[in-house]
Amino acid sequence: MRTSRPECAIVVHGGAGAGSGLNDGCIVAADAARCDLNEGGAALSAAVAAVVSMENDGRFNAGTGAALGLDGKTIEMDACVMDTQGRLGAVTLLRGVKNPVLVARQIADTPHCLIGGEGAVRFARAMGHAPYDKVSEHARQQYREMMAKLESDDAAMPGVANGDFLKFWNYADAPRFRIPSATDTVGAVVRDHDGGFAVAGSTGGSAPSLLGRVGDTPLVGCGFYAGTFGAVAATGVGEYMIRTLLAVRVYHWISEGVSVAEALARGIALFPADVPVGLIAVSATEAGACANADMPHAIVRGTAG
Ligand code: ASP
């Protein structure tokens, strides 16, 4: 007799404020996760497959599309994975790698949870990740367009004076008097047909940022969390989400029986309207996405069995 299995669910986002024009990339990514599940993959490999798809797209702030630093050339990337089995891997300040999420996945198999900087690059090379320095035209265009923000009165980062990035400048090259802005990180949460949960994420970091800045994406409980009750991924200006431990806070609400829709809405309500924030989550029975800015996303349910 065939026993009924939990319905699968996949939710993918392309960053708070990135615009619904990127929904097609999220649909392709969700389909990559669906294919992985159909081929017998579990939640973790499916979430990673979705994020790899978006890292390779070039239009998202991750992988090939990762945002340029304020010097117009440095790219520092963060990524994360976590699942119900307690597998946890994150990488920060990674340079010169095509798919940071695959490095995060490999870190989950080491004795550590988070590796950063030079050690992360050396680890990636040891794991066979070839040097990669492609910058997408989308990333270059975003850099050019957003450079004008410093010359306007608009804060390039909510709540922060544009001049602070010049005051604390720590790049090797002399500063330019223009500041870019970007928050189109990618993330995926998956419930597989064994009822397991996983989350994966990847980012070039929010822009503008100083050299060596670490956001919420590689910090467990801030940008991501997964456990026996579900999985959560967050996007937006990391400095705000770190202070609220956003992902684990939303996870706890879900674990207490709050619906996914309500838990996501509560999470978004923690922030001022001018701070772009987005959340996606899956629980045992639900899947959802919520943001206070236009966030490309895709939700797929019941796709494998
Ligand atoms: N949360 C990311 C960061 O602060 C940016 C994003 O979500 O787009 O690095």
Short mmCIF file of C-alpha atoms and ligand atoms in Angstrom, two decimals:
data_model
loop_
_atom_site.label_atom_id
_atom_site.label_comp_id
_atom_site.label_asym_id
_atom_site.label_seq_id
_atom_site.Cartn_x
_atom_site.Cartn_y
_atom_site.Cartn_z
CA MET A 1 0.00 0.00 0.00
CA ARG A 2 1.31 3.42 -0.92
CA THR A 3 1.69 5.71 2.08
CA SER A 4 1.16 9.40 1.52
CA ARG A 5 4.29 11.53 1.63
CA PRO A 6 4.56 15.18 2.62
CA GLU A 7 3.91 17.59 -0.24
CA CYS A 8 7.13 19.20 -1.45
CA ALA A 9 7.48 22.97 -1.48
CA ILE A 10 10.09 25.29 -2.96
CA VAL A 11 10.30 29.04 -2.46
CA VAL A 12 12.97 31.12 -4.17
CA HIS A 13 13.69 34.84 -3.91
CA GLY A 14 15.88 37.20 -5.92
CA GLY A 15 16.31 39.98 -3.35
CA ALA A 16 14.17 42.61 -1.65
CA GLY A 17 13.77 45.56 -4.00
CA ALA A 18 15.27 43.78 -7.01
CA GLY A 19 12.00 44.11 -8.97
CA SER A 20 9.51 41.62 -10.35
CA GLY A 21 11.29 41.78 -13.74
CA LEU A 22 13.53 39.03 -12.39
CA ASN A 23 10.68 36.62 -11.61
CA ASP A 24 11.64 34.54 -14.64
CA GLY A 25 15.06 33.81 -13.11
CA CYS A 26 13.34 32.71 -9.89
CA ILE A 27 11.04 30.38 -11.83
CA VAL A 28 14.04 28.80 -13.58
CA ALA A 29 15.77 28.42 -10.20
CA ALA A 30 12.70 26.83 -8.59
CA ASP A 31 12.55 24.44 -11.53
CA ALA A 32 16.19 23.46 -10.92
CA ALA A 33 15.23 22.61 -7.33
CA ARG A 34 12.17 20.69 -8.53
CA CYS A 35 14.30 18.65 -10.94
CA ASP A 36 16.73 17.86 -8.13
CA LEU A 37 13.88 16.60 -5.94
CA ASN A 38 12.45 14.59 -8.83
CA GLU A 39 15.83 12.94 -9.30
CA GLY A 40 15.84 11.85 -5.66
CA GLY A 41 17.63 14.82 -4.14
CA ALA A 42 16.77 15.97 -0.62
CA ALA A 43 15.87 19.48 0.54
CA LEU A 44 19.50 20.59 0.86
CA SER A 45 20.65 19.64 -2.63
CA ALA A 46 17.46 21.14 -4.09
CA ALA A 47 17.98 24.46 -2.29
CA VAL A 48 21.59 24.54 -3.47
CA ALA A 49 20.52 23.77 -7.06
CA ALA A 50 18.14 26.74 -6.99
CA VAL A 51 20.82 29.10 -5.70
CA VAL A 52 23.42 27.86 -8.23
CA SER A 53 20.92 28.68 -10.97
CA MET A 54 20.59 32.26 -9.73
CA GLU A 55 24.35 32.63 -9.15
CA ASN A 56 24.83 31.75 -12.82
CA ASP A 57 22.04 34.03 -14.08
CA GLY A 58 24.12 37.22 -13.94
CA ARG A 59 21.16 39.49 -13.10
CA PHE A 60 21.08 38.75 -9.38
CA ASN A 61 23.52 40.07 -6.80
CA ALA A 62 25.21 36.67 -6.35
CA GLY A 63 27.87 34.67 -8.16
CA THR A 64 28.42 36.04 -11.66
CA GLY A 65 26.11 38.99 -10.92
CA ALA A 66 27.67 39.86 -7.53
CA ALA A 67 27.85 43.56 -6.76
CA LEU A 68 31.08 45.45 -7.27
CA GLY A 69 32.65 47.10 -4.25
CA LEU A 70 32.95 50.85 -3.94
CA ASP A 71 36.31 50.77 -5.73
CA GLY A 72 34.53 49.43 -8.82
CA LYS A 73 36.53 46.21 -8.94
CA THR A 74 36.55 44.25 -5.66
CA ILE A 75 33.87 41.58 -5.22
CA GLU A 76 33.39 39.88 -1.84
CA MET A 77 30.71 37.20 -1.67
CA ASP A 78 28.86 35.39 1.13
CA ALA A 79 26.80 32.19 1.01
CA CYS A 80 25.10 29.77 3.36
CA VAL A 81 23.36 26.40 3.67
CA MET A 82 21.50 24.73 6.53
CA ASP A 83 19.10 21.82 6.85
CA THR A 84 17.00 19.80 9.27
CA GLN A 85 19.83 17.29 9.77
CA GLY A 86 21.91 20.04 11.38
CA ARG A 87 24.17 20.49 8.38
CA LEU A 88 25.39 24.08 8.48
CA GLY A 89 27.96 25.76 6.25
CA ALA A 90 28.67 29.40 5.47
CA VAL A 91 31.36 31.36 3.69
CA THR A 92 32.13 35.05 3.88
CA LEU A 93 34.40 37.51 2.06
CA LEU A 94 34.97 34.96 -0.68
CA ARG A 95 36.61 36.18 -3.89
CA GLY A 96 37.17 34.70 -7.33
CA VAL A 97 34.75 31.75 -7.20
CA LYS A 98 31.84 31.14 -9.58
CA ASN A 99 29.45 29.45 -7.13
CA PRO A 100 29.91 30.47 -3.49
CA VAL A 101 26.91 28.37 -2.41
CA LEU A 102 28.78 25.22 -3.43
CA VAL A 103 31.67 26.30 -1.21
CA ALA A 104 29.22 26.85 1.67
CA ARG A 105 27.84 23.36 1.05
CA GLN A 106 31.36 21.90 1.24
CA ILE A 107 32.10 23.83 4.44
CA ALA A 108 29.11 22.03 5.99
CA ASP A 109 31.18 18.82 5.66
CA THR A 110 34.21 20.30 7.48
CA PRO A 111 34.63 20.57 11.28
CA HIS A 112 33.55 24.25 10.97
CA CYS A 113 30.42 26.25 10.26
CA LEU A 114 31.84 29.47 8.81
CA ILE A 115 35.09 30.17 6.94
CA GLY A 116 36.04 33.62 5.65
CA GLY A 117 38.55 35.65 3.70
CA GLU A 118 41.83 34.18 2.52
CA GLY A 119 41.13 30.86 4.23
CA ALA A 120 37.83 30.61 2.36
CA VAL A 121 39.52 31.24 -1.00
CA ARG A 122 42.21 28.67 -0.21
CA PHE A 123 39.55 26.18 0.89
CA ALA A 124 37.62 26.74 -2.34
CA ARG A 125 40.72 26.16 -4.45
CA ALA A 126 41.52 23.00 -2.47
CA MET A 127 37.98 21.79 -3.22
CA GLY A 128 38.57 22.33 -6.94
CA HIS A 129 36.88 25.70 -7.55
CA ALA A 130 38.83 27.34 -10.37
CA PRO A 131 39.65 31.07 -10.27
CA TYR A 132 36.72 33.00 -11.73
CA ASP A 133 36.64 36.74 -12.31
CA LYS A 134 33.70 37.32 -14.64
CA VAL A 135 31.62 40.38 -13.79
CA SER A 136 28.18 40.47 -15.40
CA GLU A 137 27.09 43.42 -17.52
CA HIS A 138 24.13 43.74 -15.14
CA ALA A 139 26.52 44.22 -12.19
CA ARG A 140 28.54 46.81 -14.13
CA GLN A 141 25.38 48.63 -15.16
CA GLN A 142 24.07 48.64 -11.59
CA TYR A 143 27.38 50.05 -10.44
CA ARG A 144 27.27 52.82 -13.04
CA GLU A 145 23.64 53.68 -12.35
CA MET A 146 23.92 53.67 -8.60
CA MET A 147 27.14 55.67 -8.47
CA ALA A 148 24.96 58.76 -8.90
CA LYS A 149 23.37 58.20 -5.50
CA LEU A 150 26.23 59.81 -3.64
CA GLU A 151 25.67 62.99 -5.59
CA SER A 152 21.97 63.00 -4.74
CA ASP A 153 20.38 63.67 -1.37
CA ASP A 154 19.06 60.10 -1.16
CA ALA A 155 20.74 57.87 1.39
CA ALA A 156 22.42 55.02 -0.49
CA MET A 157 21.98 52.86 2.62
CA PRO A 158 18.86 53.56 4.68
CA GLY A 159 19.63 55.48 7.85
CA VAL A 160 23.27 56.13 6.92
CA ALA A 161 24.78 59.34 5.58
CA ASN A 162 26.41 58.81 2.18
CA GLY A 163 29.48 60.62 3.47
CA ASP A 164 30.10 57.90 6.08
CA PHE A 165 31.44 55.66 3.32
CA LEU A 166 34.04 58.26 2.51
CA LYS A 167 34.78 59.00 6.17
CA PHE A 168 35.55 55.33 6.91
CA TRP A 169 36.96 54.47 3.46
CA ASN A 170 39.23 51.38 3.62
CA TYR A 171 39.74 50.30 -0.01
CA ALA A 172 43.26 50.40 -1.42
CA ASP A 173 42.30 52.83 -4.19
CA ALA A 174 41.32 56.42 -3.56
CA PRO A 175 37.55 56.89 -3.13
CA ARG A 176 35.25 58.09 -5.86
CA PHE A 177 32.56 60.50 -4.78
CA ARG A 178 29.78 58.22 -5.86
CA ILE A 179 28.15 55.35 -3.98
CA PRO A 180 26.23 52.33 -5.41
CA SER A 181 23.32 50.51 -3.81
CA ALA A 182 22.17 46.90 -4.26
CA THR A 183 20.12 44.37 -2.30
CA ASP A 184 19.30 41.62 -4.75
CA THR A 185 20.72 38.65 -2.91
CA VAL A 186 19.28 35.23 -3.71
CA GLY A 187 17.87 32.51 -1.48
CA ALA A 188 15.86 29.31 -1.51
CA VAL A 189 13.94 27.26 1.06
CA VAL A 190 12.76 23.72 0.38
CA ARG A 191 10.55 21.10 2.03
CA ASP A 192 11.27 17.70 0.52
CA HIS A 193 8.96 14.70 0.33
CA ASP A 194 10.48 13.19 3.46
CA GLY A 195 9.45 16.30 5.36
CA GLY A 196 13.05 17.59 5.58
CA PHE A 197 13.79 21.31 5.31
CA ALA A 198 16.74 23.27 3.95
CA VAL A 199 17.79 26.81 3.17
CA ALA A 200 20.54 28.16 0.91
CA GLY A 201 21.57 31.71 0.11
CA SER A 202 24.20 33.70 -1.76
CA THR A 203 25.08 37.38 -2.13
CA GLY A 204 27.63 39.88 -3.32
CA GLY A 205 26.66 41.80 -0.19
CA SER A 206 24.52 44.86 0.15
CA ALA A 207 25.97 47.96 -1.48
CA PRO A 208 27.36 50.40 -0.59
CA SER A 209 29.67 48.75 1.88
CA LEU A 210 33.19 49.11 3.22
CA LEU A 211 35.83 46.54 2.35
CA GLY A 212 35.54 43.43 4.52
CA ARG A 213 31.93 44.12 5.50
CA VAL A 214 29.95 40.99 6.49
CA GLY A 215 26.15 41.07 6.25
CA ASP A 216 23.44 38.75 7.48
CA THR A 217 23.65 36.21 4.65
CA PRO A 218 26.48 34.06 6.14
CA LEU A 219 25.33 34.54 9.77
CA VAL A 220 23.13 31.75 11.08
CA GLY A 221 19.90 33.00 12.62
CA CYS A 222 20.24 36.38 10.90
CA GLY A 223 19.93 35.73 7.16
CA PHE A 224 18.97 32.06 7.31
CA TYR A 225 17.76 29.27 9.58
CA ALA A 226 16.44 25.73 9.18
CA GLY A 227 15.30 23.18 11.74
CA THR A 228 12.63 20.57 12.36
CA PHE A 229 9.78 23.09 11.95
CA GLY A 230 10.82 24.66 8.66
CA ALA A 231 13.33 26.88 6.89
CA VAL A 232 13.61 30.65 6.56
CA ALA A 233 15.70 32.96 4.35
CA ALA A 234 15.90 36.75 4.62
CA THR A 235 17.00 39.49 2.24
CA GLY A 236 17.55 43.21 2.67
CA VAL A 237 20.05 45.48 4.36
CA GLY A 238 21.98 43.03 6.52
CA GLU A 239 22.87 45.48 9.28
CA TYR A 240 19.18 45.69 10.19
CA MET A 241 18.56 41.95 10.08
CA ILE A 242 21.62 41.09 12.16
CA ARG A 243 20.37 43.30 14.98
CA THR A 244 17.00 41.52 15.06
CA LEU A 245 18.23 37.92 14.47
CA LEU A 246 15.52 37.97 11.86
CA ALA A 247 15.59 34.45 10.40
CA VAL A 248 15.62 32.56 13.70
CA ARG A 249 13.00 34.90 15.14
CA VAL A 250 10.64 34.10 12.28
CA TYR A 251 11.51 30.40 12.62
CA HIS A 252 10.55 30.48 16.31
CA TRP A 253 7.17 31.99 15.51
CA ILE A 254 6.57 29.21 13.01
CA SER A 255 7.68 26.60 15.60
CA GLU A 256 5.11 28.03 18.03
CA GLY A 257 2.32 27.43 15.51
CA VAL A 258 2.07 30.88 13.93
CA SER A 259 1.13 30.57 10.24
CA VAL A 260 3.90 31.19 7.71
CA ALA A 261 2.04 34.21 6.29
CA GLU A 262 1.66 35.77 9.76
CA ALA A 263 5.25 34.98 10.81
CA LEU A 264 6.65 36.58 7.64
CA ALA A 265 4.43 39.65 8.02
CA ARG A 266 5.53 40.05 11.66
CA GLY A 267 9.15 39.85 10.56
CA ILE A 268 8.72 42.52 7.90
CA ALA A 269 6.86 44.75 10.37
CA LEU A 270 9.99 44.95 12.56
CA PHE A 271 11.58 47.36 10.07
CA PRO A 272 10.95 50.92 8.90
CA ALA A 273 9.33 51.13 5.48
CA ASP A 274 12.42 52.66 3.87
CA VAL A 275 14.55 49.62 4.76
CA PRO A 276 14.00 46.99 2.05
CA VAL A 277 13.40 43.61 3.68
CA GLY A 278 12.07 40.31 2.32
CA LEU A 279 11.46 36.86 3.78
CA ILE A 280 10.64 33.42 2.42
CA ALA A 281 9.77 30.31 4.46
CA VAL A 282 8.46 26.79 4.37
CA SER A 283 6.85 24.90 7.25
CA ALA A 284 5.41 21.38 7.45
CA THR A 285 2.26 22.48 5.61
CA GLU A 286 2.83 25.96 4.23
CA ALA A 287 5.12 28.00 2.01
CA GLY A 288 5.26 31.75 1.53
CA ALA A 289 7.05 34.95 0.65
CA CYS A 290 6.62 38.49 1.97
CA ALA A 291 8.50 41.76 1.41
CA ASN A 292 8.09 45.51 1.86
CA ALA A 293 9.75 46.12 -1.53
CA ASP A 294 9.31 44.48 -4.92
CA MET A 295 10.97 41.06 -4.43
CA PRO A 296 11.18 38.63 -7.37
CA HIS A 297 10.21 35.19 -6.17
CA ALA A 298 8.67 31.87 -7.15
CA ILE A 299 6.67 29.37 -5.11
CA VAL A 300 6.22 25.77 -6.24
CA ARG A 301 4.30 23.12 -4.31
CA GLY A 302 3.69 19.40 -4.61
CA THR A 303 6.16 18.83 -7.41
CA ALA A 304 7.77 15.52 -6.61
CA GLY A 305 6.84 12.23 -5.07
N1 ASP B 1 21.20 40.73 3.02
C1 ASP B 1 22.26 40.99 2.09
C2 ASP B 1 23.40 41.68 2.80
O1 ASP B 1 23.16 42.55 3.60
C3 ASP B 1 21.83 41.81 0.94
C4 ASP B 1 20.55 41.37 0.29
O2 ASP B 1 19.74 40.69 0.87
O3 ASP B 1 20.33 41.75 -0.87
O4 ASP B 1 24.54 41.38 2.51
#
